[in-house]
Short mmCIF file of C-alpha atoms and ligand atoms in Angstrom, two decimals:
data_model
loop_
_atom_site.label_atom_id
_atom_site.label_comp_id
_atom_site.label_asym_id
_atom_site.label_seq_id
_atom_site.Cartn_x
_atom_site.Cartn_y
_atom_site.Cartn_z
CA MET R 12 27.50 -10.77 -71.55
CA GLU R 13 28.65 -11.13 -75.14
CA GLU R 14 31.32 -13.53 -73.91
CA ILE R 15 28.68 -15.76 -72.31
CA ARG R 16 26.66 -15.83 -75.53
CA GLN R 17 29.71 -16.63 -77.63
CA TYR R 18 30.67 -19.50 -75.35
CA LEU R 19 27.13 -20.86 -75.61
CA VAL R 20 27.15 -20.75 -79.40
CA GLN R 21 30.50 -22.56 -79.51
CA HIS R 22 29.54 -25.27 -77.04
CA LYS R 23 25.82 -25.69 -77.70
CA ASP R 24 26.09 -29.15 -79.28
CA ARG R 25 28.15 -30.59 -76.45
CA PHE R 26 25.84 -29.00 -73.86
CA LEU R 27 22.95 -30.82 -75.54
CA GLN R 28 24.81 -34.14 -75.81
CA GLU R 29 25.68 -34.05 -72.11
CA LEU R 30 22.07 -33.39 -71.14
CA PHE R 31 20.96 -36.29 -73.37
CA GLU R 32 23.34 -38.59 -71.51
CA PHE R 33 21.74 -37.51 -68.22
CA LEU R 34 18.24 -37.98 -69.67
CA ARG R 35 19.06 -41.53 -70.80
CA ILE R 36 19.33 -42.65 -67.15
CA PRO R 37 15.83 -43.75 -66.05
CA SER R 38 16.03 -42.28 -62.52
CA ILE R 39 12.42 -43.03 -61.56
CA SER R 40 12.33 -42.51 -57.81
CA ALA R 41 8.85 -43.99 -57.29
CA ASP R 42 9.65 -47.39 -58.79
CA SER R 43 11.98 -49.63 -56.78
CA ARG R 44 12.98 -51.54 -59.93
CA TYR R 45 14.92 -48.43 -60.95
CA LYS R 46 16.81 -47.96 -57.68
CA ALA R 47 20.20 -48.67 -59.26
CA ASP R 48 19.47 -46.21 -62.08
CA VAL R 49 18.53 -43.51 -59.58
CA THR R 50 21.92 -43.98 -57.89
CA ARG R 51 23.63 -44.03 -61.29
CA ALA R 52 22.15 -40.58 -62.03
CA ALA R 53 23.59 -39.27 -58.75
CA GLU R 54 27.00 -40.74 -59.58
CA TRP R 55 26.82 -39.27 -63.07
CA LEU R 56 26.32 -35.82 -61.51
CA ILE R 57 29.33 -36.29 -59.22
CA GLN R 58 31.50 -36.97 -62.30
CA ARG R 59 30.21 -33.84 -64.06
CA PHE R 60 30.96 -31.76 -60.96
CA GLU R 61 34.49 -33.14 -60.86
CA GLU R 62 35.05 -31.82 -64.40
CA LEU R 63 33.92 -28.35 -63.33
CA GLY R 64 36.81 -27.35 -61.13
CA ILE R 65 34.64 -27.62 -58.06
CA ASP R 66 36.25 -28.06 -54.58
CA ARG R 67 34.33 -31.16 -53.70
CA ALA R 68 31.39 -33.25 -54.81
CA THR R 69 30.07 -35.87 -52.41
CA LEU R 70 27.39 -38.50 -52.60
CA TYR R 71 25.45 -38.82 -49.34
CA PRO R 72 23.49 -42.06 -49.05
CA THR R 73 20.12 -41.77 -47.28
CA PRO R 74 17.57 -44.42 -46.28
CA GLY R 75 16.05 -43.64 -49.69
CA HIS R 76 17.90 -42.25 -52.71
CA PRO R 77 21.25 -40.42 -52.37
CA ILE R 78 21.73 -36.67 -52.05
CA VAL R 79 24.49 -35.03 -54.08
CA TYR R 80 26.34 -32.14 -52.48
CA ALA R 81 29.00 -30.03 -54.21
CA GLU R 82 30.63 -26.73 -53.41
CA ARG R 83 33.20 -24.18 -54.47
CA ILE R 84 34.04 -21.62 -51.83
CA LEU R 85 36.33 -18.85 -53.04
CA SER R 86 36.14 -16.17 -50.41
CA PRO R 87 34.13 -15.29 -47.33
CA ASP R 88 33.63 -11.85 -48.91
CA LYS R 89 31.60 -13.24 -51.76
CA PRO R 90 27.90 -14.05 -51.41
CA THR R 91 27.07 -17.74 -51.33
CA VAL R 92 24.41 -19.17 -53.63
CA LEU R 93 22.90 -22.54 -52.68
CA ILE R 94 21.44 -24.24 -55.74
CA TYR R 95 18.76 -26.88 -55.25
CA GLY R 96 17.45 -29.29 -57.87
CA HIS R 97 16.28 -32.87 -58.26
CA TYR R 98 17.67 -35.60 -60.48
CA ASP R 99 14.76 -38.00 -60.04
CA VAL R 100 11.88 -38.11 -62.50
CA GLN R 101 8.25 -39.18 -62.59
CA PRO R 102 7.32 -42.60 -64.02
CA PRO R 103 6.84 -42.25 -67.79
CA ASP R 104 3.61 -44.19 -68.18
CA PRO R 105 1.34 -44.40 -70.13
CA LEU R 106 4.18 -45.45 -72.44
CA ASP R 107 2.12 -45.96 -75.58
CA LEU R 108 1.33 -42.23 -75.73
CA TRP R 109 4.99 -41.23 -76.16
CA LYS R 110 6.00 -40.40 -79.74
CA SER R 111 9.61 -41.32 -78.96
CA PRO R 112 10.75 -43.48 -76.01
CA PRO R 113 10.92 -41.45 -72.76
CA PHE R 114 14.55 -42.31 -72.01
CA GLU R 115 15.85 -41.88 -75.58
CA PRO R 116 15.95 -38.09 -75.91
CA GLU R 117 15.00 -36.79 -79.34
CA VAL R 118 14.90 -33.25 -80.72
CA ARG R 119 11.77 -32.33 -82.67
CA ASP R 120 10.85 -28.81 -83.66
CA GLY R 121 13.55 -27.24 -81.46
CA LYS R 122 12.46 -29.15 -78.35
CA ILE R 123 14.13 -31.95 -76.40
CA TYR R 124 11.64 -34.77 -75.78
CA ALA R 125 12.34 -37.04 -72.79
CA ARG R 126 11.10 -37.74 -69.28
CA GLY R 127 12.85 -35.19 -67.04
CA ALA R 128 13.77 -32.90 -69.96
CA CYS R 129 12.13 -30.00 -68.12
CA ASP R 130 11.33 -31.45 -64.66
CA ASP R 131 14.01 -31.24 -63.51
CA LYS R 132 17.10 -32.67 -65.23
CA GLY R 133 17.19 -30.09 -68.02
CA GLN R 134 16.64 -27.20 -65.63
CA LEU R 135 19.11 -28.57 -63.09
CA TYR R 136 21.83 -29.20 -65.66
CA MET R 137 21.60 -25.56 -66.79
CA HIS R 138 23.19 -24.68 -63.43
CA LEU R 139 26.19 -26.95 -63.98
CA LYS R 140 26.70 -25.53 -67.44
CA ALA R 141 26.40 -21.96 -66.14
CA MET R 142 29.25 -22.82 -63.76
CA GLU R 143 31.29 -24.14 -66.68
CA VAL R 144 30.70 -20.90 -68.58
CA LEU R 145 31.79 -18.76 -65.64
CA HIS R 146 34.77 -21.03 -64.96
CA GLN R 147 35.97 -20.82 -68.57
CA LEU R 148 35.56 -17.05 -68.55
CA GLY R 149 37.85 -17.08 -65.52
CA GLU R 150 35.25 -15.77 -63.14
CA TRP R 151 33.38 -17.18 -60.15
CA PRO R 152 31.41 -14.16 -58.92
CA CYS R 153 29.87 -16.04 -55.97
CA ASN R 154 30.60 -19.02 -53.76
CA VAL R 155 28.38 -21.87 -54.85
CA LYS R 156 26.87 -24.86 -53.12
CA PHE R 157 24.69 -27.48 -54.76
CA VAL R 158 22.24 -29.77 -53.00
CA ILE R 159 20.54 -32.16 -55.39
CA GLU R 160 18.11 -34.79 -54.28
CA GLY R 161 16.68 -37.93 -55.85
CA GLU R 162 13.36 -38.02 -53.98
CA GLU R 163 11.54 -34.81 -54.92
CA GLU R 164 8.87 -36.60 -56.92
CA VAL R 165 8.12 -38.92 -54.00
CA GLY R 166 7.94 -36.35 -51.22
CA SER R 167 11.57 -35.41 -50.32
CA ASN R 168 11.42 -37.76 -47.34
CA ASN R 169 15.08 -37.53 -46.39
CA LEU R 170 16.00 -33.97 -47.28
CA GLU R 171 14.75 -32.39 -44.08
CA ASP R 172 16.87 -34.65 -41.86
CA PHE R 173 19.85 -34.05 -44.14
CA THR R 174 19.32 -30.29 -43.97
CA ARG R 175 19.04 -30.31 -40.17
CA ALA R 176 22.18 -32.44 -39.89
CA HIS R 177 24.22 -30.18 -42.23
CA LYS R 178 23.00 -26.69 -41.39
CA ASP R 179 26.50 -25.16 -41.44
CA MET R 180 27.50 -26.89 -44.63
CA LEU R 181 24.35 -25.53 -46.31
CA SER R 182 24.60 -21.98 -44.97
CA ALA R 183 24.23 -19.42 -47.76
CA ASP R 184 22.85 -16.00 -48.65
CA VAL R 185 20.20 -17.20 -51.04
CA ILE R 186 18.79 -20.42 -52.49
CA LEU R 187 18.34 -20.59 -56.25
CA VAL R 188 15.98 -23.12 -57.83
CA SER R 189 15.03 -23.72 -61.46
CA ASP R 190 12.08 -26.11 -61.26
CA THR R 191 9.16 -23.87 -62.25
CA SER R 192 7.72 -22.26 -65.38
CA MET R 193 7.75 -18.84 -66.93
CA ILE R 194 4.80 -17.23 -68.70
CA ALA R 195 6.12 -17.49 -72.27
CA ASN R 196 9.42 -17.35 -74.13
CA ASP R 197 8.85 -13.66 -74.85
CA THR R 198 7.38 -12.98 -71.39
CA PRO R 199 9.89 -13.82 -68.65
CA SER R 200 8.58 -14.26 -65.13
CA ILE R 201 9.85 -15.25 -61.70
CA THR R 202 7.75 -17.46 -59.46
CA VAL R 203 6.90 -15.86 -56.11
CA GLY R 204 4.40 -18.36 -54.79
CA LEU R 205 3.80 -22.12 -54.80
CA ARG R 206 0.97 -24.17 -53.41
CA GLY R 207 1.28 -26.78 -50.70
CA LEU R 208 -0.16 -30.28 -50.78
CA ALA R 209 -2.15 -32.69 -48.66
CA TYR R 210 -2.50 -36.11 -50.30
CA MET R 211 -5.01 -38.63 -48.99
CA GLU R 212 -6.04 -42.17 -49.80
CA VAL R 213 -9.46 -43.52 -48.91
CA ALA R 214 -10.85 -47.04 -48.81
CA VAL R 215 -14.55 -47.86 -48.54
CA THR R 216 -15.53 -51.40 -47.57
CA GLY R 217 -18.98 -52.94 -47.85
CA PRO R 218 -19.95 -56.64 -47.86
CA ASN R 219 -17.44 -59.35 -47.01
CA ARG R 220 -17.16 -60.43 -50.69
CA ASP R 221 -18.08 -59.26 -54.18
CA LEU R 222 -21.77 -59.99 -54.70
CA HIS R 223 -24.10 -60.78 -57.61
CA SER R 224 -25.47 -57.34 -58.51
CA GLY R 225 -28.86 -58.80 -59.42
CA VAL R 226 -29.29 -60.95 -56.35
CA TYR R 227 -28.11 -58.29 -53.86
CA GLY R 228 -28.17 -55.01 -55.85
CA GLY R 229 -30.62 -52.48 -54.44
CA ALA R 230 -30.54 -53.95 -50.94
CA VAL R 231 -26.84 -53.79 -50.07
CA GLU R 232 -24.88 -50.53 -50.06
CA ASN R 233 -22.46 -50.48 -53.02
CA PRO R 234 -19.05 -49.12 -51.84
CA ILE R 235 -18.33 -47.50 -55.22
CA ASN R 236 -21.71 -45.73 -55.25
CA ALA R 237 -21.11 -44.66 -51.64
CA LEU R 238 -17.60 -43.37 -52.46
CA CYS R 239 -18.90 -41.39 -55.44
CA GLU R 240 -21.60 -39.75 -53.30
CA MET R 241 -19.05 -38.84 -50.64
CA ILE R 242 -16.64 -37.38 -53.17
CA ALA R 243 -19.41 -35.46 -54.93
CA SER R 244 -20.45 -33.85 -51.66
CA LEU R 245 -16.94 -32.46 -51.08
CA LYS R 246 -17.79 -29.48 -53.33
CA ASP R 247 -20.91 -27.32 -53.40
CA GLU R 248 -22.73 -25.77 -56.38
CA ASN R 249 -20.18 -22.91 -56.46
CA ASN R 250 -17.28 -25.36 -56.51
CA ARG R 251 -16.30 -24.43 -52.99
CA ILE R 252 -14.86 -27.20 -50.85
CA THR R 253 -17.31 -28.22 -48.14
CA ILE R 254 -14.91 -29.57 -45.50
CA PRO R 255 -15.63 -27.53 -42.35
CA GLY R 256 -12.72 -25.22 -41.53
CA PHE R 257 -11.03 -25.80 -44.90
CA TYR R 258 -10.83 -22.09 -45.80
CA GLU R 259 -10.19 -20.90 -42.24
CA ASP R 260 -6.51 -20.00 -42.72
CA VAL R 261 -6.61 -19.04 -46.40
CA VAL R 262 -5.04 -15.63 -47.04
CA GLU R 263 -7.16 -13.65 -49.49
CA LEU R 264 -5.30 -11.49 -51.98
CA SER R 265 -5.76 -7.73 -51.83
CA GLU R 266 -7.64 -6.00 -54.65
CA ALA R 267 -4.33 -4.55 -55.85
CA GLU R 268 -2.73 -8.01 -55.97
CA ARG R 269 -5.72 -9.43 -57.84
CA ALA R 270 -5.64 -6.52 -60.29
CA ALA R 271 -1.93 -7.19 -60.91
CA MET R 272 -2.73 -10.85 -61.63
CA ALA R 273 -5.50 -9.86 -64.02
CA ARG R 274 -2.98 -7.76 -65.98
CA GLN R 275 -0.76 -10.81 -66.57
CA PRO R 276 -0.76 -11.95 -70.16
CA PHE R 277 -3.16 -14.88 -70.34
CA ASN R 278 -5.35 -16.05 -73.18
CA GLU R 279 -8.30 -18.13 -71.98
CA SER R 280 -9.27 -19.45 -75.40
CA GLU R 281 -5.70 -20.53 -76.18
CA TYR R 282 -5.58 -22.22 -72.78
CA ARG R 283 -8.72 -24.20 -73.62
CA LYS R 284 -7.48 -25.00 -77.09
CA GLU R 285 -4.13 -26.28 -75.86
CA LEU R 286 -5.90 -28.62 -73.42
CA GLY R 287 -8.66 -29.67 -75.81
CA ILE R 288 -11.47 -28.58 -73.46
CA PRO R 289 -14.59 -26.63 -74.45
CA CYS R 290 -14.72 -24.59 -71.23
CA THR R 291 -13.03 -24.07 -67.89
CA ARG R 292 -14.68 -24.63 -64.54
CA GLY R 293 -13.75 -23.85 -60.95
CA GLU R 294 -14.47 -21.91 -57.82
CA MET R 295 -17.05 -19.20 -58.34
CA GLY R 296 -15.77 -15.65 -58.18
CA TYR R 297 -12.20 -16.36 -59.28
CA SER R 298 -10.41 -16.24 -62.63
CA THR R 299 -8.71 -19.23 -64.23
CA LEU R 300 -5.28 -17.91 -63.27
CA GLU R 301 -6.42 -17.41 -59.67
CA ARG R 302 -8.04 -20.84 -59.49
CA ALA R 303 -4.79 -22.42 -60.64
CA SER R 304 -2.48 -20.60 -58.26
CA ILE R 305 -3.81 -18.65 -55.29
CA ARG R 306 -6.89 -20.75 -54.45
CA PRO R 307 -6.87 -24.15 -52.75
CA THR R 308 -8.22 -27.19 -54.59
CA LEU R 309 -9.48 -30.71 -54.07
CA ASP R 310 -9.03 -33.28 -56.83
CA VAL R 311 -9.45 -37.01 -57.23
CA ASN R 312 -6.20 -38.33 -58.73
CA GLY R 313 -7.31 -41.92 -59.11
CA ILE R 314 -10.34 -44.04 -58.30
CA TRP R 315 -10.73 -47.78 -58.57
CA GLY R 316 -12.69 -50.84 -57.51
CA GLY R 317 -15.03 -53.44 -58.94
CA TYR R 318 -14.83 -54.91 -62.40
CA THR R 319 -12.84 -52.99 -65.04
CA GLY R 320 -11.94 -55.82 -67.39
CA GLU R 321 -13.34 -56.60 -70.81
CA GLY R 322 -17.07 -56.97 -71.30
CA ALA R 323 -19.69 -56.71 -68.56
CA LYS R 324 -19.49 -58.59 -65.28
CA THR R 325 -22.51 -58.07 -63.05
CA VAL R 326 -20.96 -57.51 -59.67
CA LEU R 327 -21.55 -55.46 -56.56
CA PRO R 328 -17.99 -54.84 -55.37
CA ALA R 329 -16.85 -55.31 -51.78
CA LYS R 330 -14.40 -52.39 -51.87
CA ALA R 331 -13.72 -49.01 -53.47
CA PHE R 332 -10.67 -46.74 -53.33
CA ALA R 333 -9.60 -43.22 -54.27
CA LYS R 334 -6.54 -40.99 -54.05
CA ILE R 335 -7.48 -37.40 -53.32
CA SER R 336 -5.15 -34.41 -53.30
CA MET R 337 -5.68 -30.92 -51.97
CA ARG R 338 -3.45 -28.05 -53.12
CA LEU R 339 -2.98 -25.54 -50.35
CA VAL R 340 -2.29 -21.83 -50.22
CA PRO R 341 -0.82 -19.59 -47.51
CA ASN R 342 -1.48 -19.96 -44.52
CA GLN R 343 -3.04 -23.42 -44.74
CA ARG R 344 -0.99 -26.21 -43.12
CA SER R 345 -0.98 -29.66 -44.67
CA GLU R 346 -1.20 -31.52 -41.37
CA LYS R 347 -4.28 -29.54 -40.28
CA ILE R 348 -5.99 -29.95 -43.65
CA ALA R 349 -5.28 -33.69 -43.64
CA ALA R 350 -6.87 -33.94 -40.19
CA LEU R 351 -9.93 -31.89 -41.23
CA PHE R 352 -10.36 -34.06 -44.33
CA THR R 353 -10.06 -37.29 -42.36
CA GLU R 354 -12.60 -36.24 -39.74
CA HIS R 355 -15.10 -34.95 -42.31
CA PHE R 356 -14.75 -37.87 -44.71
CA LYS R 357 -15.39 -40.40 -41.96
CA LYS R 358 -18.48 -38.48 -40.87
CA LEU R 359 -19.81 -38.49 -44.43
CA ALA R 360 -19.90 -42.26 -44.63
CA SER R 361 -23.19 -44.11 -44.59
CA PRO R 362 -23.44 -46.42 -41.57
CA CYS R 363 -23.54 -49.39 -43.98
CA VAL R 364 -19.90 -49.11 -45.08
CA LYS R 365 -16.54 -48.86 -43.35
CA VAL R 366 -14.26 -45.96 -44.31
CA GLU R 367 -10.49 -45.77 -43.84
CA VAL R 368 -8.43 -42.67 -44.57
CA THR R 369 -4.65 -42.52 -44.79
CA THR R 370 -2.35 -39.55 -45.37
CA HIS R 371 0.47 -39.63 -47.89
CA HIS R 372 3.31 -37.11 -48.02
CA GLY R 373 2.37 -33.46 -47.99
CA GLY R 374 4.05 -30.10 -48.14
CA GLU R 375 3.59 -26.49 -47.16
CA PRO R 376 2.83 -23.59 -49.50
CA ALA R 377 5.40 -20.84 -49.97
CA VAL R 378 5.48 -17.18 -50.87
CA VAL R 379 8.70 -15.43 -51.79
CA SER R 380 9.49 -11.76 -51.33
CA THR R 381 10.34 -9.59 -54.33
CA ASP R 382 12.26 -7.31 -51.99
CA SER R 383 15.51 -9.22 -51.48
CA PRO R 384 19.00 -9.13 -53.02
CA GLY R 385 18.35 -12.56 -54.56
CA TYR R 386 15.11 -11.55 -56.25
CA ARG R 387 16.66 -8.32 -57.49
CA ALA R 388 19.64 -10.22 -58.92
CA ALA R 389 17.29 -12.64 -60.69
CA ALA R 390 15.11 -9.84 -62.07
CA LYS R 391 18.17 -7.99 -63.38
CA ALA R 392 19.61 -11.17 -64.89
CA MET R 393 16.35 -11.85 -66.74
CA GLN R 394 16.17 -8.24 -67.88
CA ASP R 395 19.74 -8.61 -69.21
CA THR R 396 19.08 -11.78 -71.19
CA PHE R 397 15.42 -11.41 -72.26
CA GLY R 398 15.48 -7.63 -72.64
CA LYS R 399 12.30 -7.42 -70.58
CA GLU R 400 11.54 -7.03 -66.92
CA PRO R 401 10.22 -10.33 -65.51
CA ILE R 402 6.70 -10.49 -64.06
CA PRO R 403 6.35 -11.96 -60.54
CA THR R 404 3.87 -14.86 -60.72
CA ARG R 405 2.20 -17.29 -58.35
CA GLU R 406 2.16 -20.90 -59.54
CA GLY R 407 -0.04 -23.84 -58.72
CA GLY R 408 2.54 -26.63 -58.37
CA SER R 409 4.37 -27.55 -55.16
CA ILE R 410 8.01 -27.58 -54.12
CA PRO R 411 7.71 -28.32 -50.40
CA ILE R 412 11.42 -27.87 -49.71
CA VAL R 413 11.06 -24.11 -50.22
CA ALA R 414 9.10 -23.79 -46.96
CA MET R 415 11.36 -26.38 -45.30
CA PHE R 416 14.57 -24.51 -46.22
CA LYS R 417 13.00 -21.29 -44.95
CA GLU R 418 12.18 -22.95 -41.64
CA VAL R 419 15.41 -24.88 -41.11
CA LEU R 420 18.00 -22.64 -42.76
CA GLY R 421 16.15 -19.33 -42.49
CA LEU R 422 16.81 -18.72 -46.18
CA GLU R 423 14.69 -17.25 -48.95
CA THR R 424 14.49 -19.08 -52.25
CA VAL R 425 14.51 -17.48 -55.68
CA LEU R 426 12.37 -19.54 -58.09
CA MET R 427 13.87 -18.75 -61.46
CA GLY R 428 12.48 -21.43 -63.76
CA PHE R 429 12.64 -21.62 -67.54
CA GLY R 430 9.98 -24.22 -68.36
CA LEU R 431 6.63 -23.54 -69.98
CA ASN R 432 3.28 -24.85 -68.76
CA SER R 433 2.94 -26.53 -72.15
CA ASP R 434 6.12 -28.61 -71.60
CA ALA R 435 3.98 -31.58 -70.47
CA ILE R 436 5.83 -32.30 -67.23
CA HIS R 437 4.54 -35.50 -65.54
CA SER R 438 2.72 -36.26 -68.85
CA PRO R 439 3.65 -38.24 -71.96
CA ASN R 440 5.94 -36.36 -74.38
CA GLU R 441 7.53 -34.11 -71.75
CA HIS R 442 9.84 -31.66 -73.48
CA PHE R 443 12.07 -28.64 -72.94
CA GLY R 444 12.87 -26.03 -75.56
CA ILE R 445 16.51 -25.73 -76.65
CA PHE R 446 15.89 -21.97 -76.52
CA ASN R 447 14.86 -22.33 -72.86
CA TYR R 448 17.86 -24.52 -72.01
CA LEU R 449 20.37 -22.05 -73.48
CA LYS R 450 18.56 -18.94 -72.19
CA GLY R 451 18.49 -20.55 -68.77
CA ILE R 452 22.25 -21.14 -68.77
CA GLU R 453 22.87 -17.55 -69.87
CA THR R 454 20.48 -16.09 -67.29
CA ILE R 455 21.92 -18.19 -64.45
CA ALA R 456 25.47 -17.07 -65.30
CA ARG R 457 24.19 -13.47 -65.25
CA PHE R 458 22.46 -14.16 -61.93
CA HIS R 459 25.80 -14.97 -60.30
CA GLN R 460 27.33 -11.77 -61.67
CA ARG R 461 24.33 -9.70 -60.60
CA MET R 462 24.24 -11.35 -57.17
CA ALA R 463 27.87 -10.37 -56.59
CA GLY R 464 26.88 -6.83 -57.57
CA GLU R 465 23.92 -6.78 -55.17
CA ALA R 466 26.18 -7.89 -52.34
CA ARG R 467 28.64 -5.07 -53.00
CA GLN R 468 25.90 -2.45 -52.64
N1 LIG A 520 8.73 -29.03 -60.46
C1 LIG A 520 7.52 -29.55 -59.92
C2 LIG A 520 6.66 -28.48 -59.28
C3 LIG A 520 6.23 -27.35 -60.19
C4 LIG A 520 5.92 -27.56 -61.52
C5 LIG A 520 6.11 -26.08 -59.67
C6 LIG A 520 5.55 -26.49 -62.33
C7 LIG A 520 5.69 -25.04 -60.47
C8 LIG A 520 5.42 -25.25 -61.81
C9 LIG A 520 7.85 -30.63 -58.91
O1 LIG A 520 8.78 -31.56 -59.41
C10 LIG A 520 6.62 -31.42 -58.59
O2 LIG A 520 6.12 -32.09 -59.45
N2 LIG A 520 6.14 -31.35 -57.34
C11 LIG A 520 5.04 -32.15 -56.88
C12 LIG A 520 4.98 -32.14 -55.39
C13 LIG A 520 5.64 -33.29 -54.67
C14 LIG A 520 5.32 -33.21 -53.20
C15 LIG A 520 5.42 -34.63 -55.24
C16 LIG A 520 3.72 -31.59 -57.34
O3 LIG A 520 3.57 -30.37 -57.48
O4 LIG A 520 2.83 -32.39 -57.55
MN1 LIG A 521 10.40 -30.58 -60.28
MN1 LIG A 522 7.68 -32.95 -60.78
#
């Protein structure tokens, strides 16, 4: 282990410079104007793999953005680790809230500021550097395969087909992903649960044109008012979601599991302070940690319509829109929830407006066992590098490919992430601690050593 640390100290600056180069490529998957940059990020990865002494690194075009596959197979006796990550990033806007430009990485206070610094370029690149460390130390404890996509932030539309078409190529003993958070830099944790997602868009249409709000207001149903009433009725006074059947498949945690969650280090007043909110609010009967991880949610992500320009225009708008997401927990299924939402939302509408509902991409929730060679290897690796046993945690975000890989490849994923919830992923001023980047590389290298050990047992 000392050797790994020494190598990291010697090569730290270059490891940072390489990551900065990666971060300078604006690989925004959602925005077609950046299509060439997204591909450039994939090609950049292929070049880095070629420097690593890997057997092969291939770019697979898809109808969307390319998938990068790389592997080094040393021996059928060694366990095979399949590493998944994504090289695409979220759009950086609102741009004016960034202290330094999102694609010009800058270090401030020991943290790397850039879009993708944590989600997921920084966390993904740790895996390539861990391979370099092991390679230079003359040791590849496991066979490794990498599958890296450029469409995670837009729903991983092509990864399932790719996985089905390359089942043998992707066969492995365990999948390793670093795209989640840990509790704190002095409190390592491993993610054992993620929520799923159903994402809806609704449109409410009233009169055939925008109307004078004095001439017609009060007599004609206003689509924005109607939409607001419908949305407001989706939760009751206890903040429970009112869609019939919504909770039908929700798995409740046992008292023991809830007690374990309550023992997790969590400071409610620091949480509020960090977010600048005077209080928290959510489903009655559940703690903040539970509300943000093991309970399903419904949130409006965007709402628009009518006049939003300068000054006051007196208008009764013809149309109103909203984007509404629901985070799902085991054993909810996104397709079923989307159908329940659609049926209920249409029923809610007043007869004076027309309501359309469309479904965007979704994803299934996932729970991961702590009783597997992969989890044990990760827990031991974290113990080695942090000097503390990691806490298994459930997180609120979604990585739909975890359930997909389980279904198609029959493989368990280990979610060993090194971000912090305060890293502002998807927000302005996203960052990733240099401590986290280096600790991640060290822990991943240890994971491969520990995984080889688990397999020998
Ligand atoms: N890495 C995140 C998911 C995440 C973040 C999990 C923090 C746990 C902790 C991932 O890139 C992401 O943003 N996923 C999307 C889902 C996707 C279907 C667009 C999400 O959670 O909104
Ligand atoms: Mn991610
Ligand atoms: Mn993300």
